[in-house]
Coordinates of N, CA and C in Angstrom, one line a residue:
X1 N 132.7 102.0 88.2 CA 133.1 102.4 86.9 C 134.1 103.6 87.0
X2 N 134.5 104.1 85.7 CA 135.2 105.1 86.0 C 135.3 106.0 86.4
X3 N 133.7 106.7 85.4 CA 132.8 107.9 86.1 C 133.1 107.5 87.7
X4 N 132.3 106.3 88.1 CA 132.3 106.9 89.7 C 133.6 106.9 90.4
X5 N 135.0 106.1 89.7 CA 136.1 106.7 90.6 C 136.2 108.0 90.8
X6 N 136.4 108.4 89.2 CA 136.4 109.5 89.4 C 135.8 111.4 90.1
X7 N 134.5 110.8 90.2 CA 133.5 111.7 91.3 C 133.9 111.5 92.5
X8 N 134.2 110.0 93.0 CA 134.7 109.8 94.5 C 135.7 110.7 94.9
X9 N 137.2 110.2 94.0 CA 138.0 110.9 94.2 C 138.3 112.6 94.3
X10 N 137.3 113.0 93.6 CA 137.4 114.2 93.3 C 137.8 115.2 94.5
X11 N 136.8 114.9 95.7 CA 137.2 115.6 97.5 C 138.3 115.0 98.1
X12 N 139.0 114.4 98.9 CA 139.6 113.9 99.6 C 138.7 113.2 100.8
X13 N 137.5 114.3 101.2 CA 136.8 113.7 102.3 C 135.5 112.5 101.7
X14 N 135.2 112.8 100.3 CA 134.6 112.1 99.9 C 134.9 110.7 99.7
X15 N 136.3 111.0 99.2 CA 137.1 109.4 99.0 C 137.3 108.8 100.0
X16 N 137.9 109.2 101.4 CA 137.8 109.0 102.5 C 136.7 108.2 103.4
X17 N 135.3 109.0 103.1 CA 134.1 108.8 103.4 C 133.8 107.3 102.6
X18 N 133.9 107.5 101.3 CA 133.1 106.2 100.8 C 134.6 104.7 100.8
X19 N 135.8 105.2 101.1 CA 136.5 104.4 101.7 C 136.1 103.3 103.0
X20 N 135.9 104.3 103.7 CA 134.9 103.9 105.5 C 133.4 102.7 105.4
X21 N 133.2 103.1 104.3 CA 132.0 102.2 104.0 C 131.9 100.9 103.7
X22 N 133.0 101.2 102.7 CA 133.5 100.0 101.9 C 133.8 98.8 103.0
X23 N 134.9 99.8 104.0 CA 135.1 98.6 105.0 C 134.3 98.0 105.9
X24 N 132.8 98.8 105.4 CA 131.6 97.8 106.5 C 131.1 97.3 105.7
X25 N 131.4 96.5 104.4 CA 130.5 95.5 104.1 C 130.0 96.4 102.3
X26 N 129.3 95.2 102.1 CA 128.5 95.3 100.8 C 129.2 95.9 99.9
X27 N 128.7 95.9 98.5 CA 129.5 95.8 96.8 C 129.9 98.0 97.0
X28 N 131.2 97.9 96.6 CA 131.7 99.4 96.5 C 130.8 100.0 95.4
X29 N 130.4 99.2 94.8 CA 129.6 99.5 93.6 C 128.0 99.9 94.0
X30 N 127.7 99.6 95.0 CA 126.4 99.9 95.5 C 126.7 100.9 96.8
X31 N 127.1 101.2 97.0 CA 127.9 102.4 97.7 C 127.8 103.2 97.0
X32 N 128.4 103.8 95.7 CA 129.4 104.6 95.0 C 128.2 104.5 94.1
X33 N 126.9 103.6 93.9 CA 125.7 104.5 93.2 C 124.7 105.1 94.3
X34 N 124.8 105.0 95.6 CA 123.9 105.8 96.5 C 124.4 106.8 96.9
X35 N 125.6 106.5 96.8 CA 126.3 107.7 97.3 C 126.5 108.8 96.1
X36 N 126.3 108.8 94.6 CA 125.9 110.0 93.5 C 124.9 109.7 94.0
X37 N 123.8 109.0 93.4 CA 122.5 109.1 93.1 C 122.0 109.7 94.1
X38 N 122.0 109.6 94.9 CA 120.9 110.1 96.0 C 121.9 110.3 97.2
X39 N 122.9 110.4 97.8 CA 123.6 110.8 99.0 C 123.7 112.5 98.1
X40 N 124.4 112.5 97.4 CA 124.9 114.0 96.7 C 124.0 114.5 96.4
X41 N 122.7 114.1 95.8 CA 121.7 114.9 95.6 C 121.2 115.4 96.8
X42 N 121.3 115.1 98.0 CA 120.5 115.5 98.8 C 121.4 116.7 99.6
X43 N 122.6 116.4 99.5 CA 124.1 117.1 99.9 C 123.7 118.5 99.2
X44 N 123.7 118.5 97.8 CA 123.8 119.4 96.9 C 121.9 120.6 97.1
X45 N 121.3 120.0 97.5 CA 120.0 120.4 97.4 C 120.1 120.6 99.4
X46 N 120.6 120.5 100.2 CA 121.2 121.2 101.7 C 122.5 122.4 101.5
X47 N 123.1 121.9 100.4 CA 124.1 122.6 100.2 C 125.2 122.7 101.2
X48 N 125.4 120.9 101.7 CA 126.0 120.5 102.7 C 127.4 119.8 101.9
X49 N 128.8 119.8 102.7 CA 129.7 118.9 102.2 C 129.5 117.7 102.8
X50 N 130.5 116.5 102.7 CA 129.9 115.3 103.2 C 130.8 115.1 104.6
X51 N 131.8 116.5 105.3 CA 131.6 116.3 106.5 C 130.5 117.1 107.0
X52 N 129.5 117.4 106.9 CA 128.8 118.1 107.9 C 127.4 117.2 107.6
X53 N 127.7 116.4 106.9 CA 125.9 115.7 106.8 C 125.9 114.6 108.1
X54 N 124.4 114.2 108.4 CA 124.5 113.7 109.7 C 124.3 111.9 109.3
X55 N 124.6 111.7 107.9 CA 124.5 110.4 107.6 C 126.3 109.8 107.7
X56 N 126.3 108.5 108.6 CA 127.5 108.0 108.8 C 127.6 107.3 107.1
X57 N 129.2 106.5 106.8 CA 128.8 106.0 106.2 C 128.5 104.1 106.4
X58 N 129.0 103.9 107.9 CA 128.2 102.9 108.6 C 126.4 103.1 108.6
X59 N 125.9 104.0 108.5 CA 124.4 104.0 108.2 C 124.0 103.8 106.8
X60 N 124.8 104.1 106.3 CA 124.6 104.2 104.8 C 124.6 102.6 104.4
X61 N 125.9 102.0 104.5 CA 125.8 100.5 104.1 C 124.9 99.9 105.3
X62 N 124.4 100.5 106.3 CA 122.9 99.4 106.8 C 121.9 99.7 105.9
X63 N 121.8 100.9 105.5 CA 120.6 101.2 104.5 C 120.5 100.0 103.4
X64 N 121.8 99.9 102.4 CA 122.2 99.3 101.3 C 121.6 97.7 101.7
X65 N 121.8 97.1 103.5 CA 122.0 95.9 103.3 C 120.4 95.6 103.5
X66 N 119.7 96.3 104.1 CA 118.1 96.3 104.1 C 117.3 96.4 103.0
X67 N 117.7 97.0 101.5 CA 117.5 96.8 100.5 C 117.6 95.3 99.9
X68 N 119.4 94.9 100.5 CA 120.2 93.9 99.4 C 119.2 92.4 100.3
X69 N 118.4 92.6 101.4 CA 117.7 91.7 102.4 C 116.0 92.0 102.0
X70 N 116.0 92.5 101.1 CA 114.5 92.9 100.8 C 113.6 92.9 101.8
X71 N 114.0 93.9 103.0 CA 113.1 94.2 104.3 C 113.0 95.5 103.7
X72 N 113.4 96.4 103.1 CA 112.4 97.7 102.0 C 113.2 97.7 101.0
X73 N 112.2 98.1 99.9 CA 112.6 98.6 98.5 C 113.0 99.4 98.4
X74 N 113.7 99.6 97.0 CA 114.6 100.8 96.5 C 114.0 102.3 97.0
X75 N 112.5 102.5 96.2 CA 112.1 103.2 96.7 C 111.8 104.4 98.2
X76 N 111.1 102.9 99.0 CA 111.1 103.1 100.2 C 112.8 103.9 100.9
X77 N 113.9 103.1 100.4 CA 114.9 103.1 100.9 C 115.3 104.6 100.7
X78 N 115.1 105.3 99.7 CA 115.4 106.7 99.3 C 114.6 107.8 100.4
X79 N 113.5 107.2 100.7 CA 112.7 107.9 101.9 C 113.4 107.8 102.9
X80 N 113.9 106.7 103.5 CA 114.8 106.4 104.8 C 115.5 107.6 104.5
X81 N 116.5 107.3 103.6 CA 117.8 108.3 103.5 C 117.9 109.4 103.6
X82 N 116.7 110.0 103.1 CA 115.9 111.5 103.5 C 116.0 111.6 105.0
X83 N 115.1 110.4 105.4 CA 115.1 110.8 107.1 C 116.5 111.0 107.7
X84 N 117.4 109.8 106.9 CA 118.6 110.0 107.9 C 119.0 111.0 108.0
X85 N 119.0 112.0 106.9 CA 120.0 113.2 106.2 C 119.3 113.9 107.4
X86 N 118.1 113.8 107.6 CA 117.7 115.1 108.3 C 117.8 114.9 109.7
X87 N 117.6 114.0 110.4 CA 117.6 113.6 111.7 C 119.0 113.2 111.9
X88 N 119.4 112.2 111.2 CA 121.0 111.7 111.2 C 120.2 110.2 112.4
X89 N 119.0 109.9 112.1 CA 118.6 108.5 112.9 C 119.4 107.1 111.9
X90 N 119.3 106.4 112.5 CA 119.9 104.5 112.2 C 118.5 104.3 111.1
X91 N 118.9 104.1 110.3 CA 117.8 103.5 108.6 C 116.8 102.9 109.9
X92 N 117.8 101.0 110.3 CA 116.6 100.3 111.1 C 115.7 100.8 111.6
X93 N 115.9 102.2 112.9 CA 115.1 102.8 113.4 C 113.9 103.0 112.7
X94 N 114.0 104.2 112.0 CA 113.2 104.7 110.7 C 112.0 103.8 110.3
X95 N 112.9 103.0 109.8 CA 112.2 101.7 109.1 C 110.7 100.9 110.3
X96 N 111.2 100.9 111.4 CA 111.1 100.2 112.2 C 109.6 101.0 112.8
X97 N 110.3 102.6 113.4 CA 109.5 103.4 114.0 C 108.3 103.9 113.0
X98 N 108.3 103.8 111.6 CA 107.6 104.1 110.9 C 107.0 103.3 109.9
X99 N 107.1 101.9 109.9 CA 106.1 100.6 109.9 C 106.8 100.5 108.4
X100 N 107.9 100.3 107.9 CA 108.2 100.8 106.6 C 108.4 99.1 105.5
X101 N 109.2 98.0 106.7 CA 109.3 97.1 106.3 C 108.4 96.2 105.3
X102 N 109.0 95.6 104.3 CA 108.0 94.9 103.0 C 107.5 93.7 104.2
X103 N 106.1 93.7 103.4 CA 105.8 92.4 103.9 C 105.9 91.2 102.6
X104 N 107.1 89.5 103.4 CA 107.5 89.2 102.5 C 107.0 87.6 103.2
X105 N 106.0 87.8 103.5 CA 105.6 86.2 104.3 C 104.4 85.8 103.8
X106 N 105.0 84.9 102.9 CA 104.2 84.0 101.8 C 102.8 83.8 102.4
X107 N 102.3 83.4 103.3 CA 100.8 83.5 103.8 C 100.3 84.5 103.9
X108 N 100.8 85.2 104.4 CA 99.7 86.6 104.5 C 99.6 87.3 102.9
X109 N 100.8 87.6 102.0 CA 100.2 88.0 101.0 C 99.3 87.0 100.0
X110 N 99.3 85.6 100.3 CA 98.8 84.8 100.0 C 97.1 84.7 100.5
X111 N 96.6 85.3 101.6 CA 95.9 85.6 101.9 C 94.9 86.4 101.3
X112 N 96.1 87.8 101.1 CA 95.4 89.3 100.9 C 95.2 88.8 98.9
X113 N 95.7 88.1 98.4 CA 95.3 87.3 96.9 C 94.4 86.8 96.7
X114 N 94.0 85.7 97.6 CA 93.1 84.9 98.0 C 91.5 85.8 97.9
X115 N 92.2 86.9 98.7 CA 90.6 87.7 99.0 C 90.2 88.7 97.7
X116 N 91.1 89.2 97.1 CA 91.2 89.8 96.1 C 89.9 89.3 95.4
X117 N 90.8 87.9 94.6 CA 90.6 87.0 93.4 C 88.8 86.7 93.9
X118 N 88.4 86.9 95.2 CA 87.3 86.2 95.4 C 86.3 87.3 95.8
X119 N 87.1 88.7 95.9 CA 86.0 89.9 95.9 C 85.7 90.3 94.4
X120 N 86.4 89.9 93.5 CA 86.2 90.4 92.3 C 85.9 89.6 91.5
X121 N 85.1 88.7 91.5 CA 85.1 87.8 89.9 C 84.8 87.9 88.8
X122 N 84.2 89.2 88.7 CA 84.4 89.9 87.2 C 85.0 90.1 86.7
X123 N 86.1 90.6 87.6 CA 87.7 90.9 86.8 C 88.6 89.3 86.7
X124 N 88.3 88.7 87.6 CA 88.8 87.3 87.6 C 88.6 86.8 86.3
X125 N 86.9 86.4 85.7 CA 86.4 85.8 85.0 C 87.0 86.9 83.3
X126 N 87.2 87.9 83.4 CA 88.1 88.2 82.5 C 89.4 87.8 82.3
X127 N 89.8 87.9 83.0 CA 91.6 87.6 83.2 C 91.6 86.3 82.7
X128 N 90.6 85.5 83.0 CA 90.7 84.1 82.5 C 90.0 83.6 81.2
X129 N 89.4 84.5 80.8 CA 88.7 84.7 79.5 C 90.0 85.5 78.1
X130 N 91.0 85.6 78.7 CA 92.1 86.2 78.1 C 92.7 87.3 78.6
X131 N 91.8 88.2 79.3 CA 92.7 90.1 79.1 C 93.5 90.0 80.5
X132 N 95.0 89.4 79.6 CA 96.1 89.6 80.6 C 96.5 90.3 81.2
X133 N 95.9 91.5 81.0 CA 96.1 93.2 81.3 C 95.8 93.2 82.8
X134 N 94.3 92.5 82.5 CA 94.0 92.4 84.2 C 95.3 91.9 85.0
X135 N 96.0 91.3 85.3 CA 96.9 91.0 85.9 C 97.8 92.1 86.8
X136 N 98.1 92.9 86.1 CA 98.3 94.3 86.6 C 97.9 95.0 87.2
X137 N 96.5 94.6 87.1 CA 95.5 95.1 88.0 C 95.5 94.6 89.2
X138 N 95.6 93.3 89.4 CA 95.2 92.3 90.7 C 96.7 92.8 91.0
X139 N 97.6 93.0 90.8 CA 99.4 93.5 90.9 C 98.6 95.2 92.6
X140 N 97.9 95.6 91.1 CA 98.2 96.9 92.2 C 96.8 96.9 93.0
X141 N 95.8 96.4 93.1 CA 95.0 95.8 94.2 C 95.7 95.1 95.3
X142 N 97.0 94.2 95.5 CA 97.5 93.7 96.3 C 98.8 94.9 97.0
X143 N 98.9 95.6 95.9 CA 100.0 96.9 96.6 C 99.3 98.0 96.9
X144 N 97.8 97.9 97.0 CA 97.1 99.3 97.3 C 96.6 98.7 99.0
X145 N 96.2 97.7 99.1 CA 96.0 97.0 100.1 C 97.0 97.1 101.3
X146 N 98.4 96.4 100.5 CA 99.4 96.8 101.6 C 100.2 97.4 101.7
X147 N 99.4 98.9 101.4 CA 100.2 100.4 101.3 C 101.8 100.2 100.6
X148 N 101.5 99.1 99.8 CA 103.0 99.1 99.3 C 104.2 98.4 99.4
X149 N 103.3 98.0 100.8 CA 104.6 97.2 101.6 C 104.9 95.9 101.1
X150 N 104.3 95.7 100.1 CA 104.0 93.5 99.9 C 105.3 93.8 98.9
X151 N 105.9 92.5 99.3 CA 107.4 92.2 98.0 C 106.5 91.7 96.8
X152 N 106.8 92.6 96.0 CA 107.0 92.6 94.0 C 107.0 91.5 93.8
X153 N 108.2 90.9 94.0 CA 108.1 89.7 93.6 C 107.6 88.4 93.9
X154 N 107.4 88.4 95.3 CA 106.5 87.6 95.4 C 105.2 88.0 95.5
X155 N 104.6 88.8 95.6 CA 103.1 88.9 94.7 C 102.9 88.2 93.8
X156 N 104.1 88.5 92.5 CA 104.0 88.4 91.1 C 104.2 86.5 91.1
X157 N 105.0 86.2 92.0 CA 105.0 84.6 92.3 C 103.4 83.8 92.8
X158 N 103.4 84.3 93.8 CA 101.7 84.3 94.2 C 100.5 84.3 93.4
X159 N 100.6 85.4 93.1 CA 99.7 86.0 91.8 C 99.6 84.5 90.6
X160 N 100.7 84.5 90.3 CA 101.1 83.6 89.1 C 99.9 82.2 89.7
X161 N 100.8 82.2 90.8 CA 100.2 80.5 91.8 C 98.7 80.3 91.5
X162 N 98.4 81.6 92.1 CA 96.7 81.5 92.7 C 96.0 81.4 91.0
X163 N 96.2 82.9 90.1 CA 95.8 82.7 89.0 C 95.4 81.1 87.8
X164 N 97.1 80.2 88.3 CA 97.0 79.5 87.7 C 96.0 78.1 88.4
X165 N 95.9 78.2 89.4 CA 94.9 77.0 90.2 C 93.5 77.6 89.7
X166 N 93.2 79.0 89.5 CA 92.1 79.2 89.2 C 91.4 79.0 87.9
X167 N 92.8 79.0 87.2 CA 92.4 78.7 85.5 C 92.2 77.5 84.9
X168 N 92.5 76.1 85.8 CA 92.4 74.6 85.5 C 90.8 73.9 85.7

């Protein structure tokens, strides 16, 4: 957008920097919102410029493509960034050394559903008696389970699956 040319531009090292990025890949547009949103906030709250921070901007677009690969969420991904700023380590690392990756393998969360739906039948036998609310519940029973780590969407795919075999 304009706004963000214009913030980029504003340093020379800044323009520079998120130039360098650009040429490793992924949308300038998803650069140029990590890099306000959360690269500068963190800049501004060290009270660092963006030569002295220890995030490359080759680390930066691996972060972005680990997101755009749904191996962690947005969320999650904001934690990484933290780590990088401070350590100046590789996202993968982070991610890696600190068990951070979504789990996105249709059986296992298909599993941790499975057990849910069949530890609870009281809440089941509501949810299928109408109170669709419950749903949101069996949502964060499967993300309390796997500290978070389970992909959103496919929960909510799963979820859908299992619920509806159980309602016929």
């Amino acid at each position: 957008s304009e706004y963000d040319s214009r913030v980029l531009a504003e340093e020379r090292s800044v323009g520079e920097w998120f130039d360098t990025a650009v040429t490793h890949g992924t949308t300038p547009k998803a650069i140029a919102n990590w890099m306000i949103n959360e690269l500068f906030r963190l800049m501004n709250e060290a009270k660092l410029s963006i030569d002295q921070i220890q995030v490359t901007p080759t680390a930066l677009v691996e972060l972005i493509g680990l997101v755009e690969k749904q191996t962690i969420n947005n969320n999650t991904a904001k934690e990484v960034l933290a780590e990088m700023f401070a350590s100046g380590t590789a996202p993968a690392k982070i991610v890696e050394s600190k068990g951070l990756a979504q789990i996105s393998d249709d059986a296992a969360i298909a599993a941790i559903i499975k057990q849910i739906l069949n530890d609870n039948p009281e809440q089941l036998e509501r949810y299928l008696a109408g109170q669709d609310k419950l749903r949101g519940w069996f949502v964060g029973q499967v993300m309390r389970q796997t500290k978070g780590k389970a992909n959103p969407a496919l929960v909510n795919q799963l979820l859908n699956e299992a619920l509806t075999a159980r309602s016929k």
